[in-house]
Structures are given as C-alpha cells and as structure tokens.
Coordinates of C-alpha atoms in Angstrom, one line a residue:
X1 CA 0.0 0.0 0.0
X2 CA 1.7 3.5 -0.7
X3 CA 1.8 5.9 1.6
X4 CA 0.0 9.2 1.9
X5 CA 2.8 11.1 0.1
X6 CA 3.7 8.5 -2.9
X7 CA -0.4 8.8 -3.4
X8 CA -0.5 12.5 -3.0
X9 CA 2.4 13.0 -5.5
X10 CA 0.6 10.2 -8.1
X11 CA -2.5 12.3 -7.8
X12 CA -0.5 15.4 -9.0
X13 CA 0.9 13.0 -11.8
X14 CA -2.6 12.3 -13.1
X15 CA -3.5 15.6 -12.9
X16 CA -0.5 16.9 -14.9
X17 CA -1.4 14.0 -17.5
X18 CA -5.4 14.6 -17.6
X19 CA -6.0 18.4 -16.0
X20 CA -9.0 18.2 -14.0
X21 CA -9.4 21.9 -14.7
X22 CA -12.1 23.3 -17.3
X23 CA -9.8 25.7 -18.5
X24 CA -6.6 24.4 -20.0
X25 CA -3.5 27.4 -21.2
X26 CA -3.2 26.9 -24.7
X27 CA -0.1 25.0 -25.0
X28 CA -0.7 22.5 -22.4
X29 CA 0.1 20.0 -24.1
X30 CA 3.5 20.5 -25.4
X31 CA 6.4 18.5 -25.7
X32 CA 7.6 18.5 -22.7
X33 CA 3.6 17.0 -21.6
X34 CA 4.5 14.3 -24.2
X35 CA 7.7 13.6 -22.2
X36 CA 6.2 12.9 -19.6
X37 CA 3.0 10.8 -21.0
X38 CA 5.5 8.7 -23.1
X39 CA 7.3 6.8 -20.5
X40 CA 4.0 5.7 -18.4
X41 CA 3.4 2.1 -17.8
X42 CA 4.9 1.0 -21.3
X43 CA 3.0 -2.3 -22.7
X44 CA 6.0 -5.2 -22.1
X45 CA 3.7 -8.0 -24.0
X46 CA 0.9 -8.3 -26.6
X47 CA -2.8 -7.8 -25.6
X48 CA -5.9 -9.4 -26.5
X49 CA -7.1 -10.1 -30.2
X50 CA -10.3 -8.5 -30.9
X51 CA -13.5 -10.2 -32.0
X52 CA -14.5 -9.8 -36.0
X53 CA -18.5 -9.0 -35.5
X54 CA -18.8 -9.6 -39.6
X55 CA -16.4 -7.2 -41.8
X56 CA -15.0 -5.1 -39.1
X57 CA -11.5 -6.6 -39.6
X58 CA -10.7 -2.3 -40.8
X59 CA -12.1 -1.3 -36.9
X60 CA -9.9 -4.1 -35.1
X61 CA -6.7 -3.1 -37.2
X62 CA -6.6 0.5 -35.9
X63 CA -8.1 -0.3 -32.8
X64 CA -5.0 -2.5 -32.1
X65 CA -2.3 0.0 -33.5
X66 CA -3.5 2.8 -31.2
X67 CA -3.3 0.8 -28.4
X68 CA 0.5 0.5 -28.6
X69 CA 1.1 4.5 -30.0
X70 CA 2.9 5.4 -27.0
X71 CA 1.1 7.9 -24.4
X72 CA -2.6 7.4 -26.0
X73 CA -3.5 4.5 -23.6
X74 CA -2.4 5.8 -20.6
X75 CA -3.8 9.2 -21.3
X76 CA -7.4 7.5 -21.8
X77 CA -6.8 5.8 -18.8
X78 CA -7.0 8.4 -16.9
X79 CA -10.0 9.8 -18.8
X80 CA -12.8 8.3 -16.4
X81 CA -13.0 11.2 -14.2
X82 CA -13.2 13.9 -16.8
X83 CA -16.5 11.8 -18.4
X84 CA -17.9 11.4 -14.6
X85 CA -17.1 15.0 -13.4
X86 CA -18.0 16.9 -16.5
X87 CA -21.8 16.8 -18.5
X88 CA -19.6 14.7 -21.1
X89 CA -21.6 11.1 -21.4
X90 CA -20.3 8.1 -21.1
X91 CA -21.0 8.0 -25.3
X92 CA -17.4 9.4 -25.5
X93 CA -15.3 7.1 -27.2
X94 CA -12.2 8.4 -25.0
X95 CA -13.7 6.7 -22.1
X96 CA -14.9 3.6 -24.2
X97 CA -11.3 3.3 -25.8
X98 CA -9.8 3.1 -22.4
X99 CA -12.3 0.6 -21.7
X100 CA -11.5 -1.3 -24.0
X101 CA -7.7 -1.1 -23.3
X102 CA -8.3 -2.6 -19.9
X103 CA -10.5 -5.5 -21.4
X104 CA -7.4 -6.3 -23.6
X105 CA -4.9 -6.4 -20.4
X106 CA -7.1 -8.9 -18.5
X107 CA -8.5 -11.2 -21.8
X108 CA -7.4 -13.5 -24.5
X109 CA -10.5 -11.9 -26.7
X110 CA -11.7 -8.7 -26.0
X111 CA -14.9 -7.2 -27.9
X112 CA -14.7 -3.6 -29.6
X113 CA -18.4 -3.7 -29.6
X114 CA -19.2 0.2 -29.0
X115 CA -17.1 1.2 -31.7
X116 CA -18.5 -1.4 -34.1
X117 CA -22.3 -0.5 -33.1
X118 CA -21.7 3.2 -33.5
X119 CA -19.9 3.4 -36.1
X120 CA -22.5 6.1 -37.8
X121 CA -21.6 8.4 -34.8
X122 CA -17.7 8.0 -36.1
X123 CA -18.8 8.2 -39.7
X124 CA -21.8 8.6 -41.1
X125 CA -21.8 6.9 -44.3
X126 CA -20.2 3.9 -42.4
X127 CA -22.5 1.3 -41.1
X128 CA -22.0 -2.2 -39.0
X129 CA -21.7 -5.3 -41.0
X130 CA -20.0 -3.5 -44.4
X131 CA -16.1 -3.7 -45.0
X132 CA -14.7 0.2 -44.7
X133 CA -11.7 2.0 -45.2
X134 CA -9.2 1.4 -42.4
X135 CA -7.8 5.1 -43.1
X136 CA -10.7 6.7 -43.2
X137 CA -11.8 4.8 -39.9
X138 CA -8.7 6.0 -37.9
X139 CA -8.7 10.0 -39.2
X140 CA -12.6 10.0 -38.2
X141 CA -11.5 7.9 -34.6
X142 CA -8.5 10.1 -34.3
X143 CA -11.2 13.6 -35.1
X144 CA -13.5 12.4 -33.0
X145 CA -11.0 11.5 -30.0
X146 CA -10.0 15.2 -30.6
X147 CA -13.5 17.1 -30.7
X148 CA -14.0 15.4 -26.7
X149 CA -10.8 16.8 -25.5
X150 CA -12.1 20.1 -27.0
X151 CA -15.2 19.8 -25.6
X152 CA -13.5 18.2 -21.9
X153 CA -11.1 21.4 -21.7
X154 CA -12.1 24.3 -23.6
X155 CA -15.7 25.5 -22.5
X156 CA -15.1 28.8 -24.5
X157 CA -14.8 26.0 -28.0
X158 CA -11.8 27.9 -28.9
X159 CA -9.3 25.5 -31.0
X160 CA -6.2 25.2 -28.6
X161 CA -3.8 21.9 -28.8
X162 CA -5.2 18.6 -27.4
X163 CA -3.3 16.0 -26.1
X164 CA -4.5 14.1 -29.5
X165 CA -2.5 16.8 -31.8
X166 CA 0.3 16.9 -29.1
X167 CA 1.2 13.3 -30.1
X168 CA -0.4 13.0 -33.8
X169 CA -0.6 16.8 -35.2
X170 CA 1.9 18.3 -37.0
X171 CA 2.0 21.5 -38.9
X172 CA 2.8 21.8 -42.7
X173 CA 3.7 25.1 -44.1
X174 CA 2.8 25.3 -48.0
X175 CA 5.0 27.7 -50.1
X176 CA 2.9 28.9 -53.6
X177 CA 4.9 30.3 -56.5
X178 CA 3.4 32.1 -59.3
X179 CA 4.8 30.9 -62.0
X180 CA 3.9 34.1 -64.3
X181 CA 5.4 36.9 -61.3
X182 CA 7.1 34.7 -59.2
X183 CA 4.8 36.1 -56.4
X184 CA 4.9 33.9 -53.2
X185 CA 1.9 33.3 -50.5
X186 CA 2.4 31.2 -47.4
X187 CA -0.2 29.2 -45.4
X188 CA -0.2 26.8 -42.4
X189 CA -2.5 23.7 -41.9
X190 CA -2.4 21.2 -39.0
X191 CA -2.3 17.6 -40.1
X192 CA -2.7 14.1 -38.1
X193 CA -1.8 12.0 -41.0
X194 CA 0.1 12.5 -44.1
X195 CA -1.4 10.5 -47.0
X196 CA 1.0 9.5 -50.0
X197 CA -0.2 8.9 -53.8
X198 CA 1.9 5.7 -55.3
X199 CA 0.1 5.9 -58.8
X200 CA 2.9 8.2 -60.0
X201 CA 5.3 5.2 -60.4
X202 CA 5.7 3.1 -63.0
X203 CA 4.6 -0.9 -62.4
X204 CA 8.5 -1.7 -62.6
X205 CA 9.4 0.9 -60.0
X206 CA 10.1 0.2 -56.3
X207 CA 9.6 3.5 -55.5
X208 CA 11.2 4.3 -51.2
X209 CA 8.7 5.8 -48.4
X210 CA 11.2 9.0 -48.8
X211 CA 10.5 9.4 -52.9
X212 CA 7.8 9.1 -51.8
X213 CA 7.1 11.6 -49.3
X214 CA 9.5 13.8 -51.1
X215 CA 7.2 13.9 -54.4
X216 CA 4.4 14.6 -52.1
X217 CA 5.8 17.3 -50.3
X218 CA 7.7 19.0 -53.6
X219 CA 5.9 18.0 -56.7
X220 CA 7.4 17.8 -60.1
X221 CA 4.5 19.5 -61.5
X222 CA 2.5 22.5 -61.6
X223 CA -0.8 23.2 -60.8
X224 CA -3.1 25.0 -63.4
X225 CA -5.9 27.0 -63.0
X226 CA -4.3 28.7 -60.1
X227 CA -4.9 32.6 -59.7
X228 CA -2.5 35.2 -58.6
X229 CA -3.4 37.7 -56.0
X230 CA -0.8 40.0 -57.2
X231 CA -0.9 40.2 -60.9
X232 CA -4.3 38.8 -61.4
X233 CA -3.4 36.0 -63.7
X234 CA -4.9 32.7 -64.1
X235 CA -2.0 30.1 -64.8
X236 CA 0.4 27.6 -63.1
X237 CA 1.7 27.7 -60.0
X238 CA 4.7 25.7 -58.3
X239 CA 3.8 24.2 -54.6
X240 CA 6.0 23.1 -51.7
X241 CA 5.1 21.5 -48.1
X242 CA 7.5 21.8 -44.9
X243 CA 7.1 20.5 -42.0
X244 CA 7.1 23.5 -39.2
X245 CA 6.2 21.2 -36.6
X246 CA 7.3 17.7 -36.6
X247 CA 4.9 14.9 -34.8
X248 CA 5.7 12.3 -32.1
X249 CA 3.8 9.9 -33.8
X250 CA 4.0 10.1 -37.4
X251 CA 1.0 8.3 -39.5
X252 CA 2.4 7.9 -43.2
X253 CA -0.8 6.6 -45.5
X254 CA -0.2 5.0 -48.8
X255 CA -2.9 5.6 -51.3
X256 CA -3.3 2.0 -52.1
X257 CA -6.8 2.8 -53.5
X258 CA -8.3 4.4 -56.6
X259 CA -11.3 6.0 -56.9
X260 CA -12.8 3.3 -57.5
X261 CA -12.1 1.2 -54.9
X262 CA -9.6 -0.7 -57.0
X263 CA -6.3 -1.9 -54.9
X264 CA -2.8 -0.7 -56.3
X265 CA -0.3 -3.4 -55.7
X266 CA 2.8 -1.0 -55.9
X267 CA 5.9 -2.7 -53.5
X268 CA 7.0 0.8 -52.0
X269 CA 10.5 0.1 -50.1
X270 CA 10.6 1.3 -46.5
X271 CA 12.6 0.9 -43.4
X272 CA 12.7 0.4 -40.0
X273 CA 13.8 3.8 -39.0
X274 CA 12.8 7.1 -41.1
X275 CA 14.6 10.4 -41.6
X276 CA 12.4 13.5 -42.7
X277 CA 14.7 15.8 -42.2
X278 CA 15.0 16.6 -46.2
X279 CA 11.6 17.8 -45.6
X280 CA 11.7 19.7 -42.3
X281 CA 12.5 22.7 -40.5
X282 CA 16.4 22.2 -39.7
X283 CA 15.4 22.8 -35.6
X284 CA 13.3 20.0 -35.9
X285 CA 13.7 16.4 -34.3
X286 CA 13.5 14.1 -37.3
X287 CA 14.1 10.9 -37.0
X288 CA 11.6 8.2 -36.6
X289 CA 11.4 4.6 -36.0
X290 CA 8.0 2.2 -37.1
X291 CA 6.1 0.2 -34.4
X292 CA 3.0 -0.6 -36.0
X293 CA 1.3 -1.1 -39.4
X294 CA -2.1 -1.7 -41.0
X295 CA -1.6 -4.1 -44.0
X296 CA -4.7 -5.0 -46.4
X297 CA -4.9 -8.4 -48.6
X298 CA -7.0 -8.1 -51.5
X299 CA -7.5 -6.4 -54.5
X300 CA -10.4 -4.0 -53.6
X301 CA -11.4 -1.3 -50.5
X302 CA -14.8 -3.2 -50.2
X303 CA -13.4 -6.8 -50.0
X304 CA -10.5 -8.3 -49.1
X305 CA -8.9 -8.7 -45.3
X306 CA -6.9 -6.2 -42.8
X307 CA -4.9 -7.4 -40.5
X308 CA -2.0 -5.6 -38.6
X309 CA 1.3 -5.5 -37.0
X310 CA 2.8 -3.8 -33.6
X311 CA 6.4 -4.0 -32.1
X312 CA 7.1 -5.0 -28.3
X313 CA 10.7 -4.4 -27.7
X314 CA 12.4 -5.8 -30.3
X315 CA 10.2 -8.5 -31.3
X316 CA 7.2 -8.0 -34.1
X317 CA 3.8 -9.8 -33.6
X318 CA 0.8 -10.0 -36.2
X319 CA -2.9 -9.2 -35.1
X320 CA -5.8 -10.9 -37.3
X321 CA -8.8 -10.1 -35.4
X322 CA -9.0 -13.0 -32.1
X323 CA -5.2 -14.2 -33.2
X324 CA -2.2 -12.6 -32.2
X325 CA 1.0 -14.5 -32.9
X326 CA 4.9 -13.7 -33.2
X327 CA 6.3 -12.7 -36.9
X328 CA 9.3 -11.9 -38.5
X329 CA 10.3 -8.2 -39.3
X330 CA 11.1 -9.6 -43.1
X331 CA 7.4 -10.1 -43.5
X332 CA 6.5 -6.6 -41.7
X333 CA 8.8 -5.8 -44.9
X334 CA 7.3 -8.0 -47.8
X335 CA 3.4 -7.2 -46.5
X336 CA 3.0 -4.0 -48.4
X337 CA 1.8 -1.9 -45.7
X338 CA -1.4 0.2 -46.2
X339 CA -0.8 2.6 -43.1
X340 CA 2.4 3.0 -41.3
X341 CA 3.3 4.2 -37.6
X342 CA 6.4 6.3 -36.8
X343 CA 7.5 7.5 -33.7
X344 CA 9.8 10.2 -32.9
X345 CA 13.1 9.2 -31.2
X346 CA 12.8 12.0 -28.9
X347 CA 16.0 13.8 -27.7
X348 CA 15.3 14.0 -23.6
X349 CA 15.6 17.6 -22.3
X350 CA 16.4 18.2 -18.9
X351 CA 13.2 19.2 -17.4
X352 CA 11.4 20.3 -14.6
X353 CA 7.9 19.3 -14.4
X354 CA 5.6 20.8 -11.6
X355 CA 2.3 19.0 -11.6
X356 CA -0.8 20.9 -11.5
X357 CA -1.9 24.1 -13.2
X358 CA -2.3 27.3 -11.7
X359 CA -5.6 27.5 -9.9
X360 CA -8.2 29.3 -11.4
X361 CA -11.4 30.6 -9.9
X362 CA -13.8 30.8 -12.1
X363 CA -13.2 27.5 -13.5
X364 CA -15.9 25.0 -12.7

C-alpha cells in the first residue's frame, strides 16, 4: 500500500497527464507534456485479439495499433474522471477506448463492440456489418477523440492543442509560386496523418517511403488554374510543403486505393527507421522509427482482409482479429503496408515538471 505522500504526489501526476481543470493554457500539451506521458506504464507484452462482429476486420486493425502508440493508452486511462465530473456522457469514445484497453490487459479476446455498433456516430456513411476503409476509420476515430478533449477542456470552444494533436498533429507550411510573377503566399494547416499517392510510379518501379514523401511534399508538377493575387493572372503555379512542426507519432498513409475502390499493388521500399529531415525545419527532431502497421490483402477497398502488425521491444507480432501471434520483421517488410506508424526518437531535455496548473477561480 503507498503511503500518503507517494499517493498525494501520483494524484499530482494524473492531474499533470489529464487536467482536472475546465480551462486548460493553450499550449498545455507540449512536448515536454508528451515527455512525460511517453514513458508511463509502457506495454512489455501483446494484448488481446479482438472479435470480428462480420467485416470489421478495418475497426480491429486500428483499434489495435492505437493501443501501442505510446502515451494514448495511458492518457485515456485516466479519462474516467473527466466523463464522470463533467456533462460529457459516457458515449465518448475516450472513455470507451480506455475501456476497451483494460478488457485487452485482462482477456485472451476482448470485444470492440461500441465502436462497431456506433460506427454512424464515427462516420456517417459507415455502417455495421459492411467492410470500410481502415484510413478513413482512424482519421474519423483520431477527429472524433479530438473534438472530446475540445469539448472536456475548452468551455469557450476555442481551438487550442489537445493531447490528441500533441502526439499525432503536425503543422505543414505550403510555399505557392506564381509561375507568371514569381509572387509567393504562405499558409499553415495542421495535419494528423500524411497521405502518400503511389500511382505516379511506373509498375516496374520500387519507389522508397522517402521518394515518396519527397514527391508529395515537392511536386514535379504544376498546378493549373491557379490565380494570382498580385498580378491577377490565371495560370500555373509551383507548390512546396514543410514540416514546421514535426509529430511524435507520425501516421504515413499509402494511397493504395483508386477512386474506384480498386487496390494498387505498388511494393513501395521502407525501413525500419525514417529520416524526414529533407523535408523539415532544420530545428526539428526528425528521426523516426515504425512500431506498428495496418496491412490489407485483397484487390479492392470493399473486399478483401486487414490485419495488422505492432512491435514489443524488439520482437514484431501480427494481429488478425481473435489471433495474435509472433512474426518476422522480413514479413513486416514484404506485406506491403497500407498505413504506417512512426515514432519520434525524442531527444530527452532536462526538465522540470511541476504537476498541477495554476488555480483558477472561475473555473468550474
């Protein structure tokens, strides 16, 4: 049993992780937050499988990947009292996901049977029983997972960083040329995913993550139609993307889908460990190594099976829905991943972390 003071400085812990206060500074949840979050009770062997309630092999993928991006877990374990304390429901899929997370430390099989049964709250054209889009499943969770911490912190619904975009957001800044005056405009967007096309290849190419990402971020090509605020004209323009803000996990997409649902079996070569520095702010911390993966088998978005892949230590293990079983990190690399997940190799900082926020009066 701990004594009063280990409990008294574990409460101040939780509330440093999950404020209690209604009114969170902006900037809360920095780095130095996901520092902290990072290194709580790390998962030291696989959890349950999760039950397949008729096509939702997508839900069970990203359901298990998110339960070993580091910090998520324990941040929604710590959600309860923010649900209980707060006119937030117990429909918020915070508190559900950490749930769940609890039902996979204690069970061979554990059933995601909210998310699968409300899967119209998530997304509306989804519905139970039909084979989705794994990606498209995850941004909505991840949006969704976002929107409550809004709502749990900010009663004024001003956008100010969540603990979801202090581990999944980055910031992209995208440079537009003129081509015709060389005039050049500037604008920021916040990201939780980067998605990469692979239909620019040729079927003979084994294109790298890094061409990849570096096509996406600096394309070859112009864009037409474009019109310039400065001399008025309607012609090309010339596009660039940097990273101003790099993430702590970094969720790389690969388009593996055309419009028409039809799969694209490009091999695109990856490793282990990714550097993104050729694409980043020279300040930045860039370098990444991958953990999990969402892979697909099949040839089309609406059939076919997903499956996924998380690393424990240094050994890889395979998820297909109830079965959860050791592989080899040559077939993590011959399984043509469909979604990737990176995370930052964080340089420590000395740091002094005093839990708690400064008390405020008139929050509730």
């Amino acid at each position: 049993m701990q004594n009063p003071e280990n409990q008294e400085e574990h409460r101040k812990k939780i509330n440093f992780i999950v404020p209690k206060k209604r009114e969170v500074p902006n900037g809360y949840f920095n780095d130095h937050w996901v520092q902290i979050i990072i290194k709580q009770n790390p998962i030291k062997q696989p959890l349950a499988g999760l039950t397949n309630f008729g096509n939702s092999c997508f839900l069970n993928s990203v359901l298990q990947c998110l339960m070993y991006c580091p910090g998520l877990p324990f941040f929604a374990e710590n959600i309860p009292h923010i649900v209980l304390e707060r006119s937030i429901n117990k429909d918020c899929f915070l508190y559900h996901f950490e749930k769940l997370s609890r039902e996979m430390k204690s069970c061979k099989t554990a059933t995601p049977s909210v998310f699968f049964e409300n899967l119209t709250k998530i997304s509306a054209p989804m519905k139970p029983g039909y084979q989705q889009d794994a990606h498209e499943f995850l941004f909505e969770l991840l949006n969704i997972f976002d929107d409550e911490c809004q709502r749990a912190w900010n009663k004024n619904h001003d956008y100010f960083d969540t603990a979801v975009h202090a581990l999944f957001g980055s910031t992209l800044k995208e440079t537009r040329i003129c081509d015709s005056c060389m005039n050049v405009v500037s604008s920021i967007s916040r990201v939780l995913d980067i998605s990469l096309p692979i239909d620019k290849w040729g079927k003979n190419e084994t294109p790298t993550i890094e061409k990849c990402l570096m096509h996406f971020m600096n394309p070859s090509e112009s864009v037409s139609g474009f019109k310039c605020e400065k001399c008025n004209s309607i012609g090309t323009m010339s596009n660039s993307y940097t990273f101003e803000n790099t993430p702590y996990i970094l969720i790389i997409t690969m388009m593996r889908f055309s419009a028409t649902g039809q799969k694209i079996e490009m091999n695109v070569d990856f490793d282990f460990e990714l550097d993104i520095s050729f694409c980043s702010q020279p300040s930045l911390q860039t370098q990444y190594e991958l953990f999990a993966v969402v892979v697909h088998n099949g040839h089309q978005i609406n059939f076919g099976h997903f499956t996924s892949a998380f690393k424990i230590g240094k050994v890889w293990y395979s998820a297909d829905d109830t079965t959860v079983t050791k592989v080899s990190p040559k077939s993590i690399k011959l399984s043509k991943p469909y979604i990737l997940f990176y995370r930052r190799k964080i340089v420590m900082e000395p740091i002094i972390v005093q839990f708690g926020i400064p008390e405020n009066e008139n929050s509730q």
